């Protein structure tokens, strides 16, 4: 008997439920148009919101850093992995976000998985939105703290939970700022008010929002600063990534210098993981300069998204609660979702179907990621392809 036979059984079950995921064909190039299986397709699958992943300035900075600093770092940051460029980028992040300090992680999945267990333990409690990213959920699990999950953005439910949990030693409220599947914003001013009222720590993950939201591109916390000017300083722990709008790779946390010193001591994914290549930091430095100097990129992506959302809504597509560059087309059944994705692909449009466990059962969707590199013609092609496809699957 093969001890791994259960894997075959499980895979068959996934396939029968239309939930088996297959690796997509490898993509060539990055940007609004990519090549799959030798065919050019318009890419709506990417989080490269500012169109920086293929930017020559990032690529050159990374290549030069590689020639000067080598590729692999060979050790974790506390040993000897931290290069001059890591140091520069952490200082630059602190300046960009106007915080005391920042700390780089290999990815922001690793950041969340390491930070949360460094903040809370068995005697403590976590309050999290039901739609938080998987990395936050895993961080919560690893922490062994008591978990309280509130319905999506439901502040009344959160307050009830907080009011009933005063026995804990420490409490942490944690949320995405821009939700990765629904494309809606967390009510950060209300979260900050509740954190204060109940003396809880507040942690916000801005992975999808940095570079896109806020007058200077600092994210949803800055976006809400117009109604709540002190909001950014009142979020104790803030997380971001270079992998999405910033076009590179790597995660980070920013906040007070005491917080950052603590996390450098206690976040296991920081302490026990090799520092990422200096080339990545070089690209990150350039990306932050571009966010500063080319604000038109963030207005373009939000303008593109709002035009597309309007066109889709006029044609009776259900775009859910989206108010951002992430636009879900709510389909429902996983089989139908994958059929639509395939028909779009036949028409030169790459838009991924999202199925459980990424979304709740029967809430499968096509997730459209809109970028500053999409032209009006590309958005029109998407809308007309969707109209054709609807005639076929109806
Ligand atoms: C994508 C995402 C991450 C993971 O970021 P990586 O740097 O790609 O690991 C973490 N948190 C949220 C909210 C995300 O959407």
mmCIF file of C-alpha atoms and ligand atoms in Angstrom:
data_model
loop_
_atom_site.group_PDB
_atom_site.id
_atom_site.type_symbol
_atom_site.label_atom_id
_atom_site.label_comp_id
_atom_site.label_asym_id
_atom_site.label_seq_id
_atom_site.Cartn_x
_atom_site.Cartn_y
_atom_site.Cartn_z
ATOM 1 C CA UNK A 1 0.000 0.000 0.000
ATOM 2 C CA UNK A 2 1.237 3.402 -0.964
ATOM 3 C CA UNK A 3 1.012 5.673 2.102
ATOM 4 C CA UNK A 4 0.423 8.589 -0.260
ATOM 5 C CA UNK A 5 -2.616 7.014 -1.933
ATOM 6 C CA UNK A 6 -4.945 9.333 -0.044
ATOM 7 C CA UNK A 7 -3.533 12.173 -2.139
ATOM 8 C CA UNK A 8 -4.945 10.628 -5.321
ATOM 9 C CA UNK A 9 -8.325 10.220 -3.637
ATOM 10 C CA UNK A 10 -8.327 13.815 -2.473
ATOM 11 C CA UNK A 11 -7.309 15.116 -5.890
ATOM 12 C CA UNK A 12 -10.137 13.141 -7.506
ATOM 13 C CA UNK A 13 -12.613 14.654 -5.045
ATOM 14 C CA UNK A 14 -11.401 18.157 -5.884
ATOM 15 C CA UNK A 15 -11.758 17.410 -9.578
ATOM 16 C CA UNK A 16 -15.312 16.087 -9.129
ATOM 17 C CA UNK A 17 -16.256 19.304 -7.317
ATOM 18 C CA UNK A 18 -14.716 21.502 -10.066
ATOM 19 C CA UNK A 19 -12.230 22.693 -7.461
ATOM 20 C CA UNK A 20 -9.029 21.164 -8.773
ATOM 21 C CA UNK A 21 -6.460 23.809 -9.528
ATOM 22 C CA UNK A 22 -4.018 23.269 -12.340
ATOM 23 C CA UNK A 23 -0.912 25.302 -12.838
ATOM 24 C CA UNK A 24 -1.632 27.732 -15.663
ATOM 25 C CA UNK A 25 0.669 27.631 -18.680
ATOM 26 C CA UNK A 26 3.787 29.669 -17.959
ATOM 27 C CA UNK A 27 3.460 33.342 -18.814
ATOM 28 C CA UNK A 28 6.089 35.212 -20.805
ATOM 29 C CA UNK A 29 6.880 38.802 -19.905
ATOM 30 C CA UNK A 30 5.049 41.035 -17.462
ATOM 31 C CA UNK A 31 2.628 43.866 -18.097
ATOM 32 C CA UNK A 32 -0.745 44.523 -19.669
ATOM 33 C CA UNK A 33 -0.058 42.155 -22.578
ATOM 34 C CA UNK A 34 1.595 38.791 -21.961
ATOM 35 C CA UNK A 35 2.214 35.638 -23.944
ATOM 36 C CA UNK A 36 0.603 32.324 -22.993
ATOM 37 C CA UNK A 37 1.144 29.179 -25.090
ATOM 38 C CA UNK A 38 2.546 31.372 -27.859
ATOM 39 C CA UNK A 39 -0.561 33.603 -27.964
ATOM 40 C CA UNK A 40 -0.757 37.232 -26.867
ATOM 41 C CA UNK A 41 -3.426 37.936 -24.270
ATOM 42 C CA UNK A 42 -4.514 41.045 -22.416
ATOM 43 C CA UNK A 43 -3.629 40.439 -18.809
ATOM 44 C CA UNK A 44 -6.287 41.144 -16.158
ATOM 45 C CA UNK A 45 -4.793 38.683 -13.690
ATOM 46 C CA UNK A 46 -2.029 40.756 -12.179
ATOM 47 C CA UNK A 47 -1.602 42.999 -9.143
ATOM 48 C CA UNK A 48 0.997 45.065 -11.012
ATOM 49 C CA UNK A 49 -1.349 48.026 -10.533
ATOM 50 C CA UNK A 50 1.065 50.800 -11.486
ATOM 51 C CA UNK A 51 2.579 48.899 -14.406
ATOM 52 C CA UNK A 52 6.037 48.820 -12.794
ATOM 53 C CA UNK A 53 6.868 45.100 -13.047
ATOM 54 C CA UNK A 54 8.223 45.595 -16.578
ATOM 55 C CA UNK A 55 9.614 49.098 -16.003
ATOM 56 C CA UNK A 56 13.180 49.410 -17.354
ATOM 57 C CA UNK A 57 14.251 51.586 -14.417
ATOM 58 C CA UNK A 58 13.418 48.865 -11.877
ATOM 59 C CA UNK A 59 14.997 46.185 -14.044
ATOM 60 C CA UNK A 60 18.240 48.116 -14.498
ATOM 61 C CA UNK A 61 18.484 48.967 -10.811
ATOM 62 C CA UNK A 62 18.020 45.298 -9.920
ATOM 63 C CA UNK A 63 20.532 44.107 -12.529
ATOM 64 C CA UNK A 64 23.181 46.618 -11.422
ATOM 65 C CA UNK A 65 22.700 45.679 -7.771
ATOM 66 C CA UNK A 66 23.147 42.044 -8.701
ATOM 67 C CA UNK A 67 26.468 42.746 -10.434
ATOM 68 C CA UNK A 68 27.697 44.781 -7.458
ATOM 69 C CA UNK A 69 26.305 42.799 -4.515
ATOM 70 C CA UNK A 70 25.850 39.288 -5.845
ATOM 71 C CA UNK A 71 22.572 37.402 -5.897
ATOM 72 C CA UNK A 72 22.000 35.225 -2.819
ATOM 73 C CA UNK A 73 22.509 36.835 0.591
ATOM 74 C CA UNK A 74 23.681 33.597 2.158
ATOM 75 C CA UNK A 75 22.301 34.277 5.645
ATOM 76 C CA UNK A 76 19.410 35.690 7.630
ATOM 77 C CA UNK A 77 19.387 39.444 8.261
ATOM 78 C CA UNK A 78 20.521 39.197 11.907
ATOM 79 C CA UNK A 79 23.540 37.129 10.910
ATOM 80 C CA UNK A 80 24.966 38.780 7.795
ATOM 81 C CA UNK A 81 22.243 38.838 5.132
ATOM 82 C CA UNK A 82 21.365 42.500 5.475
ATOM 83 C CA UNK A 83 23.057 44.549 2.719
ATOM 84 C CA UNK A 84 23.545 48.283 2.442
ATOM 85 C CA UNK A 85 20.531 48.314 0.150
ATOM 86 C CA UNK A 86 18.349 46.594 2.780
ATOM 87 C CA UNK A 87 19.415 49.292 5.208
ATOM 88 C CA UNK A 88 18.683 52.073 2.717
ATOM 89 C CA UNK A 89 15.311 50.658 1.799
ATOM 90 C CA UNK A 90 14.190 50.273 5.431
ATOM 91 C CA UNK A 91 15.123 53.905 6.070
ATOM 92 C CA UNK A 92 13.402 54.987 2.866
ATOM 93 C CA UNK A 93 10.223 53.104 3.853
ATOM 94 C CA UNK A 94 10.182 54.832 7.238
ATOM 95 C CA UNK A 95 10.538 58.170 5.478
ATOM 96 C CA UNK A 96 7.891 57.337 2.869
ATOM 97 C CA UNK A 97 5.330 56.365 5.524
ATOM 98 C CA UNK A 98 6.488 58.983 8.059
ATOM 99 C CA UNK A 99 7.063 56.324 10.745
ATOM 100 C CA UNK A 100 10.083 55.778 13.018
ATOM 101 C CA UNK A 101 11.234 52.571 11.371
ATOM 102 C CA UNK A 102 10.514 49.709 8.988
ATOM 103 C CA UNK A 103 11.637 46.092 8.589
ATOM 104 C CA UNK A 104 11.912 44.005 5.405
ATOM 105 C CA UNK A 105 10.628 40.428 5.180
ATOM 106 C CA UNK A 106 11.116 37.962 2.306
ATOM 107 C CA UNK A 107 7.394 38.333 1.425
ATOM 108 C CA UNK A 108 4.424 39.890 3.101
ATOM 109 C CA UNK A 109 2.969 36.407 3.639
ATOM 110 C CA UNK A 110 6.040 35.780 5.768
ATOM 111 C CA UNK A 111 5.625 39.164 7.454
ATOM 112 C CA UNK A 112 2.095 38.383 8.614
ATOM 113 C CA UNK A 113 2.943 34.827 9.609
ATOM 114 C CA UNK A 114 5.809 36.109 11.759
ATOM 115 C CA UNK A 115 4.474 39.372 13.148
ATOM 116 C CA UNK A 116 1.185 38.219 14.629
ATOM 117 C CA UNK A 117 2.697 35.428 16.782
ATOM 118 C CA UNK A 118 5.273 37.975 18.017
ATOM 119 C CA UNK A 119 2.456 40.223 19.260
ATOM 120 C CA UNK A 120 -0.018 37.857 20.890
ATOM 121 C CA UNK A 121 0.079 34.472 22.615
ATOM 122 C CA UNK A 122 -2.153 32.076 24.554
ATOM 123 C CA UNK A 123 -3.315 34.645 27.099
ATOM 124 C CA UNK A 124 -4.356 37.081 24.379
ATOM 125 C CA UNK A 125 -7.106 37.596 21.815
ATOM 126 C CA UNK A 126 -7.276 38.515 18.124
ATOM 127 C CA UNK A 127 -10.231 40.145 16.369
ATOM 128 C CA UNK A 128 -10.129 39.668 12.584
ATOM 129 C CA UNK A 129 -12.357 40.372 9.565
ATOM 130 C CA UNK A 130 -13.725 37.146 8.036
ATOM 131 C CA UNK A 131 -12.262 38.148 4.656
ATOM 132 C CA UNK A 132 -8.702 38.751 5.856
ATOM 133 C CA UNK A 133 -5.906 37.422 3.654
ATOM 134 C CA UNK A 134 -4.723 33.823 4.179
ATOM 135 C CA UNK A 135 -1.369 35.037 5.529
ATOM 136 C CA UNK A 136 -3.110 36.952 8.321
ATOM 137 C CA UNK A 137 -5.246 33.927 9.116
ATOM 138 C CA UNK A 138 -2.159 31.718 9.308
ATOM 139 C CA UNK A 139 -0.380 34.258 11.509
ATOM 140 C CA UNK A 140 -3.391 34.212 13.839
ATOM 141 C CA UNK A 141 -3.373 30.406 13.968
ATOM 142 C CA UNK A 142 0.353 30.270 14.685
ATOM 143 C CA UNK A 143 -0.027 32.728 17.567
ATOM 144 C CA UNK A 144 -2.244 30.390 19.646
ATOM 145 C CA UNK A 145 -4.243 33.428 20.781
ATOM 146 C CA UNK A 146 -8.029 33.175 21.064
ATOM 147 C CA UNK A 147 -9.494 34.088 17.673
ATOM 148 C CA UNK A 148 -12.677 36.111 17.194
ATOM 149 C CA UNK A 149 -13.790 36.464 13.560
ATOM 150 C CA UNK A 150 -16.279 39.241 12.809
ATOM 151 C CA UNK A 151 -18.527 39.360 9.715
ATOM 152 C CA UNK A 152 -16.982 41.349 6.869
ATOM 153 C CA UNK A 153 -16.488 45.026 7.899
ATOM 154 C CA UNK A 154 -19.246 44.694 10.546
ATOM 155 C CA UNK A 155 -18.166 47.220 13.174
ATOM 156 C CA UNK A 156 -21.186 46.623 15.424
ATOM 157 C CA UNK A 157 -20.329 42.930 15.637
ATOM 158 C CA UNK A 158 -16.688 43.753 16.329
ATOM 159 C CA UNK A 159 -17.629 46.134 19.115
ATOM 160 C CA UNK A 160 -19.839 43.506 20.726
ATOM 161 C CA UNK A 161 -16.943 41.042 20.703
ATOM 162 C CA UNK A 162 -14.543 43.615 22.135
ATOM 163 C CA UNK A 163 -16.993 44.610 24.883
ATOM 164 C CA UNK A 164 -17.346 40.974 25.949
ATOM 165 C CA UNK A 165 -13.616 40.119 26.073
ATOM 166 C CA UNK A 166 -11.957 42.202 28.758
ATOM 167 C CA UNK A 167 -10.372 39.197 30.471
ATOM 168 C CA UNK A 168 -7.539 38.881 27.959
ATOM 169 C CA UNK A 169 -4.030 40.153 28.641
ATOM 170 C CA UNK A 170 -3.489 41.811 25.236
ATOM 171 C CA UNK A 171 -5.834 42.296 22.318
ATOM 172 C CA UNK A 172 -5.099 42.749 18.611
ATOM 173 C CA UNK A 173 -7.503 43.901 15.911
ATOM 174 C CA UNK A 174 -6.253 42.945 12.434
ATOM 175 C CA UNK A 175 -7.614 43.697 8.963
ATOM 176 C CA UNK A 176 -6.712 44.031 5.307
ATOM 177 C CA UNK A 177 -7.122 47.676 4.255
ATOM 178 C CA UNK A 178 -8.241 46.793 0.708
ATOM 179 C CA UNK A 179 -9.767 43.340 0.459
ATOM 180 C CA UNK A 180 -8.114 41.201 -2.171
ATOM 181 C CA UNK A 181 -11.196 39.471 -3.583
ATOM 182 C CA UNK A 182 -14.054 41.947 -2.985
ATOM 183 C CA UNK A 183 -12.078 45.098 -3.792
ATOM 184 C CA UNK A 184 -13.714 47.079 -0.976
ATOM 185 C CA UNK A 185 -12.067 49.119 1.786
ATOM 186 C CA UNK A 186 -11.953 48.381 5.507
ATOM 187 C CA UNK A 187 -13.546 51.129 7.648
ATOM 188 C CA UNK A 188 -10.190 52.160 9.098
ATOM 189 C CA UNK A 189 -11.402 55.268 11.009
ATOM 190 C CA UNK A 190 -13.954 53.126 12.851
ATOM 191 C CA UNK A 191 -11.394 50.376 13.474
ATOM 192 C CA UNK A 192 -9.010 52.934 14.974
ATOM 193 C CA UNK A 193 -11.781 54.354 17.178
ATOM 194 C CA UNK A 194 -12.696 50.886 18.470
ATOM 195 C CA UNK A 195 -9.048 50.016 19.090
ATOM 196 C CA UNK A 196 -8.738 53.138 21.237
ATOM 197 C CA UNK A 197 -11.984 52.617 23.091
ATOM 198 C CA UNK A 198 -11.059 49.039 24.037
ATOM 199 C CA UNK A 199 -7.328 49.595 24.400
ATOM 200 C CA UNK A 200 -6.451 47.111 21.640
ATOM 201 C CA UNK A 201 -3.502 47.063 19.239
ATOM 202 C CA UNK A 202 -4.486 47.728 15.619
ATOM 203 C CA UNK A 203 -2.709 46.017 12.701
ATOM 204 C CA UNK A 204 -3.575 46.835 9.085
ATOM 205 C CA UNK A 205 -2.259 45.133 5.937
ATOM 206 C CA UNK A 206 -2.062 47.587 3.016
ATOM 207 C CA UNK A 207 -0.741 45.025 0.483
ATOM 208 C CA UNK A 208 -3.175 45.940 -2.321
ATOM 209 C CA UNK A 209 -3.454 49.636 -1.498
ATOM 210 C CA UNK A 210 0.103 50.988 -1.290
ATOM 211 C CA UNK A 211 0.987 52.948 -4.418
ATOM 212 C CA UNK A 212 -2.664 53.193 -5.453
ATOM 213 C CA UNK A 213 -4.653 54.825 -2.624
ATOM 214 C CA UNK A 214 -3.897 58.051 -0.760
ATOM 215 C CA UNK A 215 -2.697 61.417 -2.070
ATOM 216 C CA UNK A 216 0.967 60.293 -1.823
ATOM 217 C CA UNK A 217 0.274 56.598 -2.462
ATOM 218 C CA UNK A 218 0.611 55.505 1.182
ATOM 219 C CA UNK A 219 -2.577 53.442 1.060
ATOM 220 C CA UNK A 220 -6.068 53.376 2.521
ATOM 221 C CA UNK A 221 -4.966 54.869 5.859
ATOM 222 C CA UNK A 222 -3.804 57.934 3.961
ATOM 223 C CA UNK A 223 -6.945 57.871 1.801
ATOM 224 C CA UNK A 224 -9.059 58.272 4.964
ATOM 225 C CA UNK A 225 -6.739 60.958 6.352
ATOM 226 C CA UNK A 226 -8.938 63.539 4.621
ATOM 227 C CA UNK A 227 -11.701 62.740 7.139
ATOM 228 C CA UNK A 228 -9.418 61.645 9.989
ATOM 229 C CA UNK A 229 -6.002 63.420 9.850
ATOM 230 C CA UNK A 230 -4.370 61.454 12.701
ATOM 231 C CA UNK A 231 -5.495 58.046 11.429
ATOM 232 C CA UNK A 232 -2.145 56.862 10.077
ATOM 233 C CA UNK A 233 -0.317 57.383 13.383
ATOM 234 C CA UNK A 234 -3.083 55.564 15.252
ATOM 235 C CA UNK A 235 -2.574 52.287 13.400
ATOM 236 C CA UNK A 236 0.109 50.617 15.475
ATOM 237 C CA UNK A 237 1.318 47.922 13.093
ATOM 238 C CA UNK A 238 1.214 48.411 9.317
ATOM 239 C CA UNK A 239 2.208 45.857 6.683
ATOM 240 C CA UNK A 240 2.859 46.186 2.960
ATOM 241 C CA UNK A 241 4.447 44.454 -0.011
ATOM 242 C CA UNK A 242 6.675 45.392 -2.917
ATOM 243 C CA UNK A 243 5.130 42.545 -4.931
ATOM 244 C CA UNK A 244 1.965 44.279 -6.097
ATOM 245 C CA UNK A 245 1.705 47.946 -7.162
ATOM 246 C CA UNK A 246 5.426 48.420 -6.509
ATOM 247 C CA UNK A 247 6.329 45.900 -9.205
ATOM 248 C CA UNK A 248 9.088 43.995 -7.365
ATOM 249 C CA UNK A 249 8.954 41.519 -4.446
ATOM 250 C CA UNK A 250 9.261 41.412 -0.686
ATOM 251 C CA UNK A 251 7.163 42.371 2.334
ATOM 252 C CA UNK A 252 7.637 44.921 5.090
ATOM 253 C CA UNK A 253 6.253 46.268 8.341
ATOM 254 C CA UNK A 254 6.468 49.888 9.503
ATOM 255 C CA UNK A 255 5.752 51.557 12.824
ATOM 256 C CA UNK A 256 7.460 52.704 16.011
ATOM 257 C CA UNK A 257 11.136 51.939 16.568
ATOM 258 C CA UNK A 258 10.304 49.846 19.666
ATOM 259 C CA UNK A 259 7.869 47.745 17.613
ATOM 260 C CA UNK A 260 10.429 47.215 14.856
ATOM 261 C CA UNK A 261 13.166 46.277 17.343
ATOM 262 C CA UNK A 262 10.798 43.776 18.983
ATOM 263 C CA UNK A 263 9.835 42.195 15.670
ATOM 264 C CA UNK A 264 13.493 41.909 14.608
ATOM 265 C CA UNK A 265 13.990 39.910 17.822
ATOM 266 C CA UNK A 266 10.845 37.830 17.834
ATOM 267 C CA UNK A 267 9.250 37.450 14.377
ATOM 268 C CA UNK A 268 10.427 33.952 13.472
ATOM 269 C CA UNK A 269 9.980 34.484 9.723
ATOM 270 C CA UNK A 270 12.414 37.401 10.028
ATOM 271 C CA UNK A 271 14.946 35.749 12.312
ATOM 272 C CA UNK A 272 15.051 32.334 10.620
ATOM 273 C CA UNK A 273 14.773 33.161 6.913
ATOM 274 C CA UNK A 274 17.483 34.254 4.495
ATOM 275 C CA UNK A 275 17.426 37.934 3.584
ATOM 276 C CA UNK A 276 16.130 38.473 0.074
ATOM 277 C CA UNK A 277 18.525 39.571 -2.700
ATOM 278 C CA UNK A 278 19.807 43.147 -2.594
ATOM 279 C CA UNK A 279 18.614 43.459 -6.204
ATOM 280 C CA UNK A 280 15.046 43.352 -4.901
ATOM 281 C CA UNK A 281 15.803 46.263 -2.567
ATOM 282 C CA UNK A 282 17.352 48.272 -5.394
ATOM 283 C CA UNK A 283 14.164 47.840 -7.432
ATOM 284 C CA UNK A 284 12.056 48.758 -4.389
ATOM 285 C CA UNK A 285 13.968 52.014 -3.921
ATOM 286 C CA UNK A 286 13.260 52.986 -7.523
ATOM 287 C CA UNK A 287 9.588 51.980 -7.214
ATOM 288 C CA UNK A 288 9.106 54.309 -4.232
ATOM 289 C CA UNK A 289 10.719 57.163 -6.193
ATOM 290 C CA UNK A 290 8.278 56.537 -9.043
ATOM 291 C CA UNK A 291 5.303 56.529 -6.646
ATOM 292 C CA UNK A 292 6.503 59.974 -5.506
ATOM 293 C CA UNK A 293 7.322 61.441 -8.893
ATOM 294 C CA UNK A 294 4.589 59.958 -11.109
ATOM 295 C CA UNK A 295 1.293 60.421 -9.236
ATOM 296 C CA UNK A 296 -0.542 60.157 -12.571
ATOM 297 C CA UNK A 297 -0.050 56.379 -12.386
ATOM 298 C CA UNK A 298 -2.311 56.068 -9.363
ATOM 299 C CA UNK A 299 -4.943 58.403 -10.786
ATOM 300 C CA UNK A 300 -4.904 56.403 -14.048
ATOM 301 C CA UNK A 301 -5.424 53.042 -12.380
ATOM 302 C CA UNK A 302 -8.340 54.304 -10.274
ATOM 303 C CA UNK A 303 -9.849 56.119 -13.260
ATOM 304 C CA UNK A 304 -9.516 52.960 -15.418
ATOM 305 C CA UNK A 305 -11.184 50.916 -12.690
ATOM 306 C CA UNK A 306 -14.050 53.287 -12.182
ATOM 307 C CA UNK A 307 -14.782 53.499 -15.910
ATOM 308 C CA UNK A 308 -14.702 49.735 -16.263
ATOM 309 C CA UNK A 309 -16.925 49.241 -13.198
ATOM 310 C CA UNK A 310 -19.491 51.646 -14.640
ATOM 311 C CA UNK A 311 -19.511 49.912 -18.010
ATOM 312 C CA UNK A 312 -19.892 46.497 -16.397
ATOM 313 C CA UNK A 313 -22.674 47.661 -14.081
ATOM 314 C CA UNK A 314 -24.533 49.219 -17.014
ATOM 315 C CA UNK A 315 -24.417 45.793 -18.621
ATOM 316 C CA UNK A 316 -25.759 44.153 -15.458
ATOM 317 C CA UNK A 317 -22.611 42.424 -14.342
ATOM 318 C CA UNK A 318 -22.475 42.048 -10.566
ATOM 319 C CA UNK A 319 -19.224 43.715 -9.472
ATOM 320 C CA UNK A 320 -19.922 43.171 -5.776
ATOM 321 C CA UNK A 321 -18.866 45.832 -3.297
ATOM 322 C CA UNK A 322 -15.755 46.901 -5.269
ATOM 323 C CA UNK A 323 -14.673 50.536 -5.022
ATOM 324 C CA UNK A 324 -11.093 49.945 -6.175
ATOM 325 C CA UNK A 325 -8.850 48.575 -8.915
ATOM 326 C CA UNK A 326 -9.860 45.041 -7.841
ATOM 327 C CA UNK A 327 -13.136 44.206 -9.570
ATOM 328 C CA UNK A 328 -14.787 40.849 -8.851
ATOM 329 C CA UNK A 329 -17.378 39.564 -11.311
ATOM 330 C CA UNK A 330 -19.601 37.496 -9.064
ATOM 331 C CA UNK A 331 -20.518 34.275 -10.883
ATOM 332 C CA UNK A 332 -21.382 31.720 -8.179
ATOM 333 C CA UNK A 333 -20.712 28.182 -9.357
ATOM 334 C CA UNK A 334 -17.093 27.146 -9.782
ATOM 335 C CA UNK A 335 -17.821 25.237 -13.038
ATOM 336 C CA UNK A 336 -19.488 28.251 -14.661
ATOM 337 C CA UNK A 337 -16.705 30.539 -13.457
ATOM 338 C CA UNK A 338 -14.024 28.363 -15.044
ATOM 339 C CA UNK A 339 -16.056 28.061 -18.253
ATOM 340 C CA UNK A 340 -16.278 31.843 -18.553
ATOM 341 C CA UNK A 341 -12.556 32.195 -17.835
ATOM 342 C CA UNK A 342 -11.800 29.715 -20.652
ATOM 343 C CA UNK A 343 -14.113 31.457 -23.128
ATOM 344 C CA UNK A 344 -12.452 34.773 -22.318
ATOM 345 C CA UNK A 345 -9.069 33.237 -22.842
ATOM 346 C CA UNK A 346 -10.179 31.994 -26.276
ATOM 347 C CA UNK A 347 -10.887 35.685 -27.002
ATOM 348 C CA UNK A 348 -7.457 36.883 -25.931
ATOM 349 C CA UNK A 349 -8.393 37.905 -22.360
ATOM 350 C CA UNK A 350 -6.645 36.446 -19.318
ATOM 351 C CA UNK A 351 -8.853 36.818 -16.241
ATOM 352 C CA UNK A 352 -8.528 34.212 -13.529
ATOM 353 C CA UNK A 353 -11.472 32.325 -12.044
ATOM 354 C CA UNK A 354 -11.335 32.307 -8.252
ATOM 355 C CA UNK A 355 -12.846 29.331 -6.455
ATOM 356 C CA UNK A 356 -13.004 27.985 -2.906
ATOM 357 C CA UNK A 357 -11.016 27.949 -0.698
ATOM 358 C CA UNK A 358 -10.023 31.452 -1.880
ATOM 359 C CA UNK A 359 -13.698 32.455 -1.655
ATOM 360 C CA UNK A 360 -16.651 30.961 0.275
ATOM 361 C CA UNK A 361 -18.586 28.060 -1.340
ATOM 362 C CA UNK A 362 -20.827 29.171 -4.244
ATOM 363 C CA UNK A 363 -19.236 32.587 -4.376
ATOM 364 C CA UNK A 364 -16.797 31.864 -7.184
ATOM 365 C CA UNK A 365 -15.826 34.895 -9.202
ATOM 366 C CA UNK A 366 -13.669 36.260 -11.966
ATOM 367 C CA UNK A 367 -11.171 38.601 -10.416
ATOM 368 C CA UNK A 368 -10.180 41.525 -12.607
ATOM 369 C CA UNK A 369 -7.019 43.369 -11.606
ATOM 370 C CA UNK A 370 -6.943 46.755 -13.323
ATOM 371 C CA UNK A 371 -3.641 48.536 -13.871
ATOM 372 C CA UNK A 372 -2.343 51.878 -15.097
ATOM 373 C CA UNK A 373 -0.947 50.036 -18.130
ATOM 374 C CA UNK A 374 -4.405 49.056 -19.434
ATOM 375 C CA UNK A 375 -5.486 51.289 -22.330
ATOM 376 C CA UNK A 376 -9.117 52.285 -22.974
ATOM 377 C CA UNK A 377 -9.055 49.897 -25.962
ATOM 378 C CA UNK A 378 -8.011 46.997 -23.737
ATOM 379 C CA UNK A 379 -10.854 47.728 -21.332
ATOM 380 C CA UNK A 380 -13.300 47.890 -24.277
ATOM 381 C CA UNK A 381 -12.045 44.515 -25.530
ATOM 382 C CA UNK A 382 -12.751 43.045 -22.113
ATOM 383 C CA UNK A 383 -16.289 44.446 -22.000
ATOM 384 C CA UNK A 384 -17.166 43.182 -25.482
ATOM 385 C CA UNK A 385 -15.618 39.760 -24.867
ATOM 386 C CA UNK A 386 -17.722 39.475 -21.708
ATOM 387 C CA UNK A 387 -20.878 40.338 -23.640
ATOM 388 C CA UNK A 388 -20.112 37.624 -26.213
ATOM 389 C CA UNK A 389 -19.364 35.094 -23.518
ATOM 390 C CA UNK A 390 -22.582 35.818 -21.685
ATOM 391 C CA UNK A 391 -24.551 34.898 -24.829
ATOM 392 C CA UNK A 392 -22.783 31.537 -24.897
ATOM 393 C CA UNK A 393 -23.128 30.495 -21.245
ATOM 394 C CA UNK A 394 -26.571 31.912 -20.467
HETATM 395 C C1 LIG B 1 -0.992 39.454 -1.528
HETATM 396 C C2 LIG B 1 -1.153 39.692 -0.075
HETATM 397 C C3 LIG B 1 -0.171 39.303 0.811
HETATM 398 C C4 LIG B 1 1.038 38.523 0.371
HETATM 399 O O1 LIG B 1 1.978 39.361 -0.202
HETATM 400 P P1 LIG B 1 3.349 38.718 -0.775
HETATM 401 O O2 LIG B 1 4.361 39.782 -0.600
HETATM 402 O O3 LIG B 1 3.041 38.378 -2.191
HETATM 403 O O4 LIG B 1 3.620 37.523 0.061
HETATM 404 C C5 LIG B 1 -0.315 39.626 2.140
HETATM 405 N N1 LIG B 1 -1.393 40.284 2.579
HETATM 406 C C6 LIG B 1 -2.394 40.662 1.749
HETATM 407 C C7 LIG B 1 -3.569 41.406 2.288
HETATM 408 C C8 LIG B 1 -2.302 40.364 0.392
HETATM 409 O O5 LIG B 1 -3.280 40.698 -0.435
#
